[in-house]
Structure formats: structure tokens, C-alpha cells
Short mmCIF file of C-alpha atoms and ligand atoms in Angstrom, two decimals:
data_model
loop_
_atom_site.label_atom_id
_atom_site.label_comp_id
_atom_site.label_asym_id
_atom_site.label_seq_id
_atom_site.Cartn_x
_atom_site.Cartn_y
_atom_site.Cartn_z
CA MET A 22 24.57 -21.50 16.41
CA THR A 23 24.18 -20.27 12.92
CA SER A 24 22.84 -17.01 11.70
CA ALA A 25 20.89 -18.72 8.95
CA SER A 26 17.44 -17.36 8.93
CA PRO A 27 14.47 -18.78 7.13
CA ASP A 28 14.08 -17.25 3.74
CA ARG A 29 12.47 -14.13 4.86
CA PRO A 30 13.51 -11.27 2.64
CA SER A 31 13.61 -7.82 4.11
CA GLN A 32 10.52 -7.17 2.03
CA ARG A 33 7.26 -7.67 3.76
CA PRO A 34 5.32 -10.80 2.88
CA TYR A 35 2.62 -10.51 0.31
CA PRO A 36 -0.67 -9.40 1.78
CA THR A 37 -3.22 -12.15 1.97
CA CYS A 38 -6.47 -12.15 0.02
CA ARG A 39 -8.27 -11.30 3.21
CA GLU A 40 -6.12 -8.24 3.83
CA VAL A 41 -6.61 -7.14 0.27
CA LEU A 42 -10.36 -7.48 0.50
CA ASP A 43 -10.29 -5.41 3.68
CA PHE A 44 -8.71 -2.68 1.58
CA LEU A 45 -11.15 -3.08 -1.26
CA MET A 46 -13.58 -0.31 -0.39
CA SER A 47 -10.81 2.15 0.32
CA TYR A 48 -9.07 1.10 -2.85
CA LEU A 49 -12.14 1.80 -4.95
CA ASP A 50 -12.61 5.13 -3.21
CA GLU A 51 -8.91 5.86 -3.77
CA GLU A 52 -8.44 6.41 -0.07
CA LEU A 53 -5.47 4.11 0.33
CA SER A 54 -2.13 5.51 1.27
CA PRO A 55 0.47 5.05 -1.46
CA ASP A 56 1.99 2.32 0.67
CA GLN A 57 -1.26 0.42 1.09
CA ARG A 58 -2.01 0.80 -2.54
CA HIS A 59 1.35 -0.59 -3.43
CA GLU A 60 0.66 -3.64 -1.27
CA PHE A 61 -2.71 -4.02 -2.90
CA ASP A 62 -1.27 -3.90 -6.40
CA ARG A 63 1.46 -6.32 -5.37
CA HIS A 64 -1.14 -8.84 -4.35
CA LEU A 65 -3.23 -8.35 -7.48
CA ALA A 66 -0.14 -9.03 -9.55
CA VAL A 67 0.06 -12.56 -8.17
CA CYS A 68 -3.58 -13.33 -7.46
CA PRO A 69 -5.88 -13.62 -10.51
CA SER A 70 -8.84 -14.54 -8.31
CA CYS A 71 -8.65 -11.22 -6.51
CA VAL A 72 -8.35 -9.43 -9.85
CA ASN A 73 -11.51 -11.17 -10.98
CA TYR A 74 -13.22 -10.32 -7.74
CA LEU A 75 -12.20 -6.70 -8.03
CA GLU A 76 -13.46 -6.50 -11.60
CA SER A 77 -16.83 -7.99 -10.78
CA TYR A 78 -17.08 -5.78 -7.71
CA LYS A 79 -16.37 -2.68 -9.76
CA THR A 80 -19.03 -3.70 -12.23
CA ALA A 81 -21.53 -4.25 -9.44
CA VAL A 82 -20.72 -0.86 -7.94
CA ARG A 83 -21.12 0.83 -11.29
CA LEU A 84 -24.46 -0.86 -11.90
CA GLY A 85 -25.53 -0.08 -8.38
CA LYS A 86 -24.73 3.58 -8.82
CA ALA A 87 -26.57 3.67 -12.12
CA VAL A 88 -29.65 2.25 -10.44
CA MET A 89 -29.34 4.58 -7.47
CA VAL A 90 -29.20 7.74 -9.56
CA ASP A 91 -32.92 8.27 -9.18
CA PRO A 92 -34.82 5.12 -8.33
CA GLU A 93 -38.14 6.87 -7.77
CA GLN A 94 -38.16 8.54 -11.12
CA ALA A 95 -36.87 5.47 -12.92
CA ALA A 96 -39.57 3.35 -11.35
CA GLU A 97 -42.33 5.78 -12.21
CA GLU A 98 -41.25 5.87 -15.81
CA VAL A 99 -41.70 2.17 -16.30
CA VAL A 100 -44.21 1.19 -13.61
CA PRO A 101 -47.77 2.49 -13.52
CA GLU A 102 -48.75 4.38 -10.38
CA SER A 103 -51.43 1.81 -9.58
CA LEU A 104 -48.86 -0.95 -9.57
CA LEU A 105 -46.51 1.07 -7.36
CA ARG A 106 -49.35 1.57 -4.90
CA ALA A 107 -50.12 -2.14 -4.94
CA ILE A 108 -46.46 -2.90 -4.22
CA ARG A 109 -46.37 -0.48 -1.28
CA GLU A 110 -49.54 -1.99 0.14
CA ALA A 111 -48.19 -5.48 -0.27
CA ARG A 112 -45.04 -4.50 1.63
CA THR A 113 -46.93 -3.25 4.63
CA LYS A 114 -48.76 -6.51 5.05
ZN1 ZN B 439 -5.97 -12.72 -3.51
#
């Protein structure tokens, strides 16, 4: 009987992409605990695809927020009232 253990360092294993993506919303809202955030950053350091995903997600969120600032007003500035009315009527059909 040997005490040889599989190479399992005392450190925790890297979080998987799935775990990282579960954290994503909290990460963007900066609601992660320092520990979780550390795990998140650890994964990003070794996973370019998650970095890319995070970047595109951030961009989407930023664009989404820009659009959501005041959609009514923004729409009325560029769309004539008659067209807006036509769109509303079309939706109810
Ligand atoms: Zn990943």
C-alpha cells in the first residue's frame, strides 16, 4: 500500500467553463466574493474562449443598456408617430 496519490495538488482544480459562466452575471455586477472572483480570474487566465465570451458579453450588455436608456423617446425621435401606431396595431393582430 503506497501513499502515492494522483497528482492532485492541494489547490482546487480549475473551475470549468460552465462554472465560470454561472458566475458571469455576478462577475459583471461585481457581486462575487473575493474567493469566487479569484477562481474566475484563474480560469480566464487559461481559457481564451471564455475571455472572448466575456468580452462580447460585456459589449452586448453595454449596447443593451445604451438602447434601454429611453427606448420610447429614442423611437419617437426617429420614427414617425403614424408608423409607431401602425407597428402597435400590427402587433395586436
Ligand atoms: Zn472557459
